[in-house]
mmCIF file of C-alpha atoms and ligand atoms in Angstrom:
data_model
loop_
_atom_site.group_PDB
_atom_site.id
_atom_site.type_symbol
_atom_site.label_atom_id
_atom_site.label_comp_id
_atom_site.label_asym_id
_atom_site.label_seq_id
_atom_site.Cartn_x
_atom_site.Cartn_y
_atom_site.Cartn_z
ATOM 1 C CA MET A 1 143.716 151.401 53.237
ATOM 2 C CA ILE A 2 144.054 153.622 50.105
ATOM 3 C CA ALA A 3 147.494 155.300 49.436
ATOM 4 C CA LEU A 4 147.873 159.173 50.391
ATOM 5 C CA PRO A 5 147.330 161.525 48.878
ATOM 6 C CA PRO A 6 144.244 159.949 47.294
ATOM 7 C CA THR A 7 143.531 160.467 43.691
ATOM 8 C CA VAL A 8 139.777 160.770 42.099
ATOM 9 C CA ALA A 9 140.031 157.033 41.306
ATOM 10 C CA ASP A 10 141.228 156.146 44.581
ATOM 11 C CA VAL A 11 138.040 157.865 46.375
ATOM 12 C CA MET A 12 135.500 156.514 43.600
ATOM 13 C CA ALA A 13 137.113 152.905 44.717
ATOM 14 C CA GLN A 14 136.833 153.803 48.316
ATOM 15 C CA ALA A 15 133.048 154.995 47.999
ATOM 16 C CA ARG A 16 132.141 151.817 46.345
ATOM 17 C CA ALA A 17 133.657 149.688 48.882
ATOM 18 C CA LEU A 18 131.558 151.843 51.353
ATOM 19 C CA GLY A 19 128.449 150.921 49.313
ATOM 20 C CA VAL A 20 127.890 154.669 48.001
ATOM 21 C CA ASP A 21 126.087 155.434 45.046
ATOM 22 C CA ARG A 22 128.171 156.397 42.181
ATOM 23 C CA LEU A 23 126.464 159.336 41.443
ATOM 24 C CA ASP A 24 126.460 160.548 44.984
ATOM 25 C CA ALA A 25 130.172 160.012 45.248
ATOM 26 C CA GLN A 26 130.706 161.960 42.116
ATOM 27 C CA LEU A 27 128.739 164.867 43.704
ATOM 28 C CA LEU A 28 130.417 164.931 46.905
ATOM 29 C CA LEU A 29 134.002 164.613 45.074
ATOM 30 C CA ALA A 30 132.978 167.347 42.788
ATOM 31 C CA ARG A 31 131.899 169.601 45.753
ATOM 32 C CA ALA A 32 135.005 168.764 47.697
ATOM 33 C CA LEU A 33 137.094 169.908 44.717
ATOM 34 C CA ALA A 34 134.919 172.681 43.815
ATOM 35 C CA CYS A 35 134.792 171.597 40.195
ATOM 36 C CA ALA A 36 131.995 170.112 37.856
ATOM 37 C CA ARG A 37 131.198 166.634 37.994
ATOM 38 C CA SER A 38 132.416 166.230 34.251
ATOM 39 C CA TRP A 39 135.601 167.362 35.033
ATOM 40 C CA LEU A 40 136.054 164.463 37.191
ATOM 41 C CA LEU A 41 135.339 161.870 34.545
ATOM 42 C CA ALA A 42 138.538 163.327 32.498
ATOM 43 C CA HIS A 43 140.635 163.648 35.611
ATOM 44 C CA ASP A 44 140.908 160.394 37.371
ATOM 45 C CA ASP A 45 144.513 161.010 38.550
ATOM 46 C CA ALA A 46 143.730 164.227 40.220
ATOM 47 C CA VAL A 47 144.989 164.456 43.903
ATOM 48 C CA LEU A 48 143.137 165.641 46.791
ATOM 49 C CA SER A 49 144.744 167.352 49.585
ATOM 50 C CA ALA A 50 144.710 166.110 53.151
ATOM 51 C CA PRO A 51 142.142 168.412 54.529
ATOM 52 C CA GLN A 52 139.910 167.548 51.411
ATOM 53 C CA TRP A 53 140.141 163.941 51.921
ATOM 54 C CA VAL A 54 139.457 164.197 55.556
ATOM 55 C CA ALA A 55 136.439 165.935 55.136
ATOM 56 C CA LEU A 56 135.079 164.009 52.055
ATOM 57 C CA GLN A 57 135.708 160.695 53.835
ATOM 58 C CA ALA A 58 133.553 162.000 56.806
ATOM 59 C CA GLU A 59 130.943 162.743 54.157
ATOM 60 C CA LEU A 60 131.192 159.304 52.399
ATOM 61 C CA TRP A 61 130.585 157.545 55.684
ATOM 62 C CA ARG A 62 127.448 159.673 56.510
ATOM 63 C CA ARG A 63 126.115 158.821 53.328
ATOM 64 C CA ALA A 64 126.969 155.193 53.556
ATOM 65 C CA SER A 65 124.958 155.112 56.932
ATOM 66 C CA GLY A 66 122.046 155.995 55.142
ATOM 67 C CA GLU A 67 121.977 159.806 55.695
ATOM 68 C CA PRO A 68 120.372 161.540 52.619
ATOM 69 C CA LEU A 69 122.629 163.486 50.316
ATOM 70 C CA ALA A 70 120.603 166.408 50.894
ATOM 71 C CA TYR A 71 121.532 166.797 54.577
ATOM 72 C CA ILE A 72 125.134 166.392 53.790
ATOM 73 C CA VAL A 73 125.400 168.927 51.265
ATOM 74 C CA GLY A 74 122.481 171.107 53.045
ATOM 75 C CA GLU A 75 120.340 171.557 50.048
ATOM 76 C CA GLN A 76 117.861 170.188 47.695
ATOM 77 C CA GLU A 77 116.505 171.062 44.378
ATOM 78 C CA PHE A 78 112.683 171.207 44.517
ATOM 79 C CA HIS A 79 110.395 172.282 41.163
ATOM 80 C CA GLY A 80 113.540 174.451 40.154
ATOM 81 C CA LEU A 81 114.301 176.194 43.496
ATOM 82 C CA ARG A 82 117.306 175.201 45.446
ATOM 83 C CA LEU A 83 116.122 174.907 49.265
ATOM 84 C CA GLN A 84 118.451 174.810 51.956
ATOM 85 C CA VAL A 85 117.316 171.776 54.339
ATOM 86 C CA ASN A 86 118.550 170.379 57.508
ATOM 87 C CA PRO A 87 117.513 167.306 59.540
ATOM 88 C CA ASN A 88 114.719 169.562 61.047
ATOM 89 C CA VAL A 89 112.850 169.338 57.864
ATOM 90 C CA LEU A 90 111.872 166.344 55.151
ATOM 91 C CA VAL A 91 113.948 166.286 52.080
ATOM 92 C CA PRO A 92 111.273 167.570 49.551
ATOM 93 C CA ARG A 93 110.628 164.866 47.115
ATOM 94 C CA PRO A 94 110.187 164.948 43.394
ATOM 95 C CA ASP A 95 106.751 163.250 43.901
ATOM 96 C CA THR A 96 105.382 166.394 45.588
ATOM 97 C CA GLU A 97 106.034 168.510 42.602
ATOM 98 C CA LEU A 98 103.001 166.902 41.088
ATOM 99 C CA LEU A 99 100.950 168.736 44.143
ATOM 100 C CA VAL A 100 102.788 172.073 42.931
ATOM 101 C CA ASP A 101 101.793 171.594 39.261
ATOM 102 C CA TRP A 102 98.385 170.913 40.075
ATOM 103 C CA ALA A 103 98.070 174.127 42.493
ATOM 104 C CA LEU A 104 99.727 176.058 39.937
ATOM 105 C CA GLU A 105 97.282 175.035 37.078
ATOM 106 C CA LEU A 106 94.152 175.679 39.299
ATOM 107 C CA LEU A 107 95.778 179.137 40.086
ATOM 108 C CA ASP A 108 96.445 179.956 36.476
ATOM 109 C CA ALA A 109 92.874 178.684 35.288
ATOM 110 C CA ALA A 110 91.532 181.202 37.817
ATOM 111 C CA VAL A 111 92.845 184.203 35.650
ATOM 112 C CA PRO A 112 90.967 186.277 34.545
ATOM 113 C CA GLY A 113 87.945 185.081 36.372
ATOM 114 C CA PRO A 114 87.582 185.418 40.036
ATOM 115 C CA ALA A 115 90.967 185.522 41.530
ATOM 116 C CA LEU A 116 91.934 182.190 43.099
ATOM 117 C CA ARG A 117 94.775 183.663 45.170
ATOM 118 C CA LYS A 118 94.819 183.035 48.893
ATOM 119 C CA VAL A 119 96.933 179.652 49.432
ATOM 120 C CA VAL A 120 97.802 177.857 52.313
ATOM 121 C CA ASP A 121 100.272 175.084 52.731
ATOM 122 C CA LEU A 122 99.834 173.203 55.986
ATOM 123 C CA GLY A 123 102.873 171.342 57.062
ATOM 124 C CA THR A 124 105.223 173.394 55.140
ATOM 125 C CA GLY A 125 108.672 171.816 56.242
ATOM 126 C CA SER A 126 111.258 173.456 54.114
ATOM 127 C CA GLY A 127 108.657 175.641 52.752
ATOM 128 C CA ALA A 128 108.886 173.566 49.320
ATOM 129 C CA ILE A 129 105.090 173.788 48.472
ATOM 130 C CA ALA A 130 104.532 177.094 49.470
ATOM 131 C CA LEU A 131 107.588 178.710 47.785
ATOM 132 C CA ALA A 132 107.226 176.908 44.731
ATOM 133 C CA VAL A 133 103.782 178.088 44.334
ATOM 134 C CA LYS A 134 104.479 181.644 45.259
ATOM 135 C CA ARG A 135 107.389 181.774 42.855
ATOM 136 C CA GLY A 136 105.119 180.204 39.818
ATOM 137 C CA CYS A 137 102.326 182.499 40.911
ATOM 138 C CA PRO A 138 103.832 185.447 42.309
ATOM 139 C CA GLY A 139 100.180 187.339 42.486
ATOM 140 C CA ALA A 140 99.152 184.408 45.059
ATOM 141 C CA VAL A 141 99.097 185.327 48.630
ATOM 142 C CA VAL A 142 100.693 182.501 50.445
ATOM 143 C CA THR A 143 100.663 181.200 53.959
ATOM 144 C CA ALA A 144 102.898 178.492 55.285
ATOM 145 C CA THR A 145 102.573 176.567 58.662
ATOM 146 C CA ASP A 146 104.245 174.093 60.585
ATOM 147 C CA VAL A 147 103.940 172.688 64.148
ATOM 148 C CA SER A 148 107.563 172.634 64.315
ATOM 149 C CA ALA A 149 109.377 175.738 65.082
ATOM 150 C CA ALA A 150 112.786 174.370 63.998
ATOM 151 C CA ALA A 151 111.171 173.501 60.399
ATOM 152 C CA LEU A 152 109.600 176.898 60.229
ATOM 153 C CA GLN A 153 113.032 178.703 60.562
ATOM 154 C CA VAL A 154 114.320 176.810 57.582
ATOM 155 C CA ALA A 155 111.276 177.716 55.569
ATOM 156 C CA GLN A 156 111.598 181.436 56.433
ATOM 157 C CA ALA A 157 115.433 181.482 55.709
ATOM 158 C CA ASN A 158 114.753 179.811 52.545
ATOM 159 C CA ALA A 159 111.866 182.542 51.468
ATOM 160 C CA LEU A 160 114.146 185.181 52.664
ATOM 161 C CA ARG A 161 117.002 183.767 50.570
ATOM 162 C CA LEU A 162 114.959 183.127 47.480
ATOM 163 C CA GLY A 163 113.425 186.796 47.711
ATOM 164 C CA LEU A 164 109.608 185.081 48.048
ATOM 165 C CA VAL A 165 107.498 186.795 50.190
ATOM 166 C CA ILE A 166 105.174 184.523 51.933
ATOM 167 C CA GLU A 167 103.420 184.604 55.683
ATOM 168 C CA THR A 168 104.787 181.895 58.160
ATOM 169 C CA LEU A 169 102.790 180.718 61.039
ATOM 170 C CA ALA A 170 103.398 178.371 63.899
ATOM 171 C CA GLY A 171 100.963 175.837 65.217
ATOM 172 C CA SER A 172 99.122 172.516 64.602
ATOM 173 C CA TRP A 173 97.012 172.164 61.329
ATOM 174 C CA TRP A 174 94.175 174.365 61.535
ATOM 175 C CA GLU A 175 94.851 176.185 64.620
ATOM 176 C CA PRO A 176 97.245 178.780 63.472
ATOM 177 C CA VAL A 177 94.826 179.759 60.758
ATOM 178 C CA ALA A 178 91.279 179.670 62.675
ATOM 179 C CA GLY A 179 88.660 181.572 61.335
ATOM 180 C CA ARG A 180 90.282 182.339 57.940
ATOM 181 C CA ARG A 181 89.331 181.070 54.528
ATOM 182 C CA PHE A 182 91.546 180.067 51.685
ATOM 183 C CA ASP A 183 91.026 179.675 47.898
ATOM 184 C CA LEU A 184 93.442 176.925 47.561
ATOM 185 C CA ILE A 185 94.456 174.602 50.668
ATOM 186 C CA LEU A 186 97.835 172.311 50.204
ATOM 187 C CA SER A 187 99.389 169.862 52.106
ATOM 188 C CA ASN A 188 101.711 167.062 52.131
ATOM 189 C CA PRO A 189 101.374 165.757 55.662
ATOM 190 C CA PRO A 190 102.675 162.800 57.498
ATOM 191 C CA TYR A 191 100.895 159.808 56.143
ATOM 192 C CA ILE A 192 103.293 156.535 56.619
ATOM 193 C CA ALA A 193 101.541 154.140 59.169
ATOM 194 C CA GLY A 194 103.275 153.961 62.391
ATOM 195 C CA GLY A 195 104.456 150.288 62.074
ATOM 196 C CA ASP A 196 105.475 150.683 58.454
ATOM 197 C CA ALA A 197 108.857 148.756 57.930
ATOM 198 C CA HIS A 198 109.862 151.867 55.299
ATOM 199 C CA LEU A 199 110.116 154.311 58.514
ATOM 200 C CA ALA A 200 113.691 152.524 59.194
ATOM 201 C CA ALA A 201 115.024 153.445 55.754
ATOM 202 C CA LEU A 202 113.721 156.998 56.703
ATOM 203 C CA ARG A 203 115.267 157.169 60.093
ATOM 204 C CA HIS A 204 117.518 160.529 59.451
ATOM 205 C CA GLU A 205 114.290 162.429 58.791
ATOM 206 C CA PRO A 206 111.923 163.897 61.297
ATOM 207 C CA THR A 207 109.456 161.201 62.628
ATOM 208 C CA LEU A 208 106.968 164.163 63.015
ATOM 209 C CA ALA A 209 107.333 164.756 59.157
ATOM 210 C CA LEU A 210 106.700 161.317 58.318
ATOM 211 C CA THR A 211 104.408 159.358 60.339
ATOM 212 C CA PRO A 212 101.232 160.524 62.317
ATOM 213 C CA GLY A 213 101.205 156.943 64.031
ATOM 214 C CA ARG A 214 98.515 154.180 63.610
ATOM 215 C CA ASP A 215 97.200 153.534 59.965
ATOM 216 C CA GLY A 216 99.044 157.059 58.879
ATOM 217 C CA LEU A 217 95.591 158.488 58.028
ATOM 218 C CA ASP A 218 95.201 160.840 61.283
ATOM 219 C CA ALA A 219 96.691 164.045 59.922
ATOM 220 C CA LEU A 220 94.613 163.351 56.375
ATOM 221 C CA ARG A 221 91.357 163.116 58.608
ATOM 222 C CA THR A 222 92.054 166.462 60.397
ATOM 223 C CA LEU A 223 92.923 168.122 57.355
ATOM 224 C CA THR A 224 89.630 167.034 55.450
ATOM 225 C CA CYS A 225 87.376 167.087 58.480
ATOM 226 C CA GLY A 226 88.707 170.824 59.127
ATOM 227 C CA ALA A 227 88.752 171.853 55.212
ATOM 228 C CA ALA A 228 85.202 172.870 54.616
ATOM 229 C CA ALA A 229 85.062 175.603 57.108
ATOM 230 C CA GLN A 230 88.177 177.196 55.893
ATOM 231 C CA VAL A 231 88.096 176.957 52.157
ATOM 232 C CA GLU A 232 86.327 179.861 49.914
ATOM 233 C CA PRO A 233 83.312 178.450 48.118
ATOM 234 C CA GLY A 234 84.553 177.238 44.685
ATOM 235 C CA GLY A 235 88.288 176.724 46.504
ATOM 236 C CA TRP A 236 90.147 173.631 46.129
ATOM 237 C CA LEU A 237 91.565 171.346 48.870
ATOM 238 C CA LEU A 238 94.759 169.300 47.528
ATOM 239 C CA LEU A 239 96.500 166.656 49.405
ATOM 240 C CA GLU A 240 99.431 164.234 49.017
ATOM 241 C CA HIS A 241 98.986 160.792 50.492
ATOM 242 C CA GLY A 242 100.458 157.225 50.437
ATOM 243 C CA PHE A 243 100.414 154.967 47.254
ATOM 244 C CA ASP A 244 97.468 153.161 48.917
ATOM 245 C CA GLN A 245 95.473 155.778 50.563
ATOM 246 C CA HIS A 246 93.617 157.457 47.714
ATOM 247 C CA GLU A 247 90.309 155.674 47.966
ATOM 248 C CA ALA A 248 90.097 156.879 51.703
ATOM 249 C CA VAL A 249 91.211 160.216 50.919
ATOM 250 C CA GLN A 250 88.786 160.657 48.312
ATOM 251 C CA ALA A 251 85.996 159.170 50.577
ATOM 252 C CA MET A 252 87.088 161.765 53.265
ATOM 253 C CA LEU A 253 86.616 164.638 50.855
ATOM 254 C CA ARG A 254 83.136 163.372 49.537
ATOM 255 C CA LYS A 255 82.035 163.121 53.186
ATOM 256 C CA GLN A 256 83.015 166.938 53.943
ATOM 257 C CA GLY A 257 80.967 167.831 50.887
ATOM 258 C CA PHE A 258 83.794 168.116 48.082
ATOM 259 C CA GLY A 259 82.962 167.809 44.684
ATOM 260 C CA ALA A 260 85.221 166.954 41.431
ATOM 261 C CA VAL A 261 86.953 164.770 43.488
ATOM 262 C CA HIS A 262 89.798 162.856 41.876
ATOM 263 C CA THR A 263 93.424 161.658 42.253
ATOM 264 C CA ARG A 264 96.694 162.257 40.211
ATOM 265 C CA ILE A 265 99.323 159.624 39.503
ATOM 266 C CA ASP A 266 103.088 160.495 40.320
ATOM 267 C CA LEU A 267 106.160 159.821 38.190
ATOM 268 C CA GLY A 268 106.241 156.255 39.433
ATOM 269 C CA GLY A 269 102.675 155.509 38.293
ATOM 270 C CA GLN A 270 101.168 155.459 42.071
ATOM 271 C CA PRO A 271 98.368 157.722 43.120
ATOM 272 C CA ARG A 272 99.803 160.312 44.871
ATOM 273 C CA CYS A 273 97.580 163.417 45.230
ATOM 274 C CA THR A 274 93.835 163.722 45.851
ATOM 275 C CA GLY A 275 92.011 166.921 45.635
ATOM 276 C CA GLY A 276 88.277 168.348 45.624
ATOM 277 C CA CYS A 277 86.313 171.470 45.034
ATOM 278 C CA ARG A 278 83.937 172.952 47.427
HETATM 279 N N1 LIG B 301 105.545 170.271 52.962
HETATM 280 C C1 LIG B 301 106.984 169.801 53.054
HETATM 281 C C2 LIG B 301 107.295 169.037 51.482
HETATM 282 O O1 LIG B 301 106.400 168.602 51.007
HETATM 283 O O2 LIG B 301 108.566 168.615 51.448
HETATM 284 C C3 LIG B 301 107.138 168.987 54.198
HETATM 285 C C4 LIG B 301 106.213 167.816 54.235
HETATM 286 S S1 LIG B 301 106.448 166.504 55.696
HETATM 287 C C5 LIG B 301 105.880 165.345 54.675
HETATM 288 C C6 LIG B 301 105.037 166.982 56.787
HETATM 289 C C7 LIG B 301 105.169 168.316 57.443
HETATM 290 O O3 LIG B 301 104.219 168.411 58.536
HETATM 291 C C8 LIG B 301 106.369 168.412 58.487
HETATM 292 O O4 LIG B 301 107.308 169.613 58.127
HETATM 293 C C9 LIG B 301 105.844 168.425 59.785
HETATM 294 O O5 LIG B 301 106.555 169.017 60.638
HETATM 295 C C10 LIG B 301 104.651 168.997 59.848
HETATM 296 N N2 LIG B 301 103.524 168.563 60.874
HETATM 297 C C11 LIG B 301 103.669 167.350 61.402
HETATM 298 N N3 LIG B 301 102.481 167.453 62.288
HETATM 299 C C12 LIG B 301 101.998 168.560 62.080
HETATM 300 C C13 LIG B 301 100.898 169.349 62.925
HETATM 301 N N4 LIG B 301 100.131 168.701 63.622
HETATM 302 N N5 LIG B 301 100.566 170.493 62.488
HETATM 303 C C14 LIG B 301 101.112 171.036 61.326
HETATM 304 N N6 LIG B 301 102.523 170.723 61.189
HETATM 305 C C15 LIG B 301 102.517 169.420 60.987
HETATM 306 N N1 LIG B 302 106.837 160.456 50.386
HETATM 307 C C1 LIG B 302 107.436 160.283 51.613
HETATM 308 C C2 LIG B 302 108.119 158.838 51.418
HETATM 309 O O1 LIG B 302 107.497 157.760 51.584
HETATM 310 C C3 LIG B 302 106.763 160.420 52.934
HETATM 311 C C4 LIG B 302 106.224 161.869 53.194
HETATM 312 C C5 LIG B 302 105.164 162.000 53.897
HETATM 313 O O2 LIG B 302 104.947 161.004 54.862
HETATM 314 N N2 LIG B 302 104.532 162.777 53.420
HETATM 315 O O3 LIG B 302 109.472 158.621 51.330
#
């Protein structure tokens, strides 16, 4: 039990007792008090009102039970964009910025040569990849798809709020873009194996976003198999994958006739994205 009304120091002690990370607790506290995190450090004895404490306590419990901070605060920063998120979408990961950087390099390299500008992001979730590419390369014509209508709503709302114009289409992998060709095809599909113990820790995020079941490679197979018919000559396919899947993905790309196949390493030193040129 903590004394009421609680001070900033009391709340931090309570958060620690619950097992909530110090930084997360400070972020939630700063949000509750509508102040900067730095202000908290110098105001240990500031007091919360009863409604502030009731709301914050509920948030600390949610965080303690493993719910991502992004769902609690309703947003996540990705590649310099503030994206709104909810439990219908994967929380965009910093690792995925690698895919965006690679895409932007390719789009940049295409200027002033033949324009590499029709881009599709398959399985867009919050719209993270599609919107970061559109912001980084306003001349690109960007399409974003998802099989989840609820996820697509989040992507559409983010696009609207950020003033970024992209096309959004509902449907499974290639189906919503059948018969169309793109210069750049991007995807961070679900790739965790069905029986992976890691899934338990991710239980607050949509299973559909995390795992295609079995060995984790089914979505990557569908994407590489269909890509040859949907990519323009000279266009690229870039895929995010698990740390131990790069050899499998490289083999899939080569089998489909892609050249210049190579893998990039994420900030954690893991092979994270593989791409090839048609
Ligand atoms: N692109 C977002 C990002 O990087 O943060 C979300 C990636 S999440 C790992 C995979 C996304 O693929 C989810 O939004 C999920 O709904 C979508 N998805 C799953 N199965 C799909 C399918 N059959 N067709 C299209 N999208 C699918
Ligand atoms: N990178 C995510 C994780 O392991 C998984 C996302 C995915 O399956 N594409 O937490």
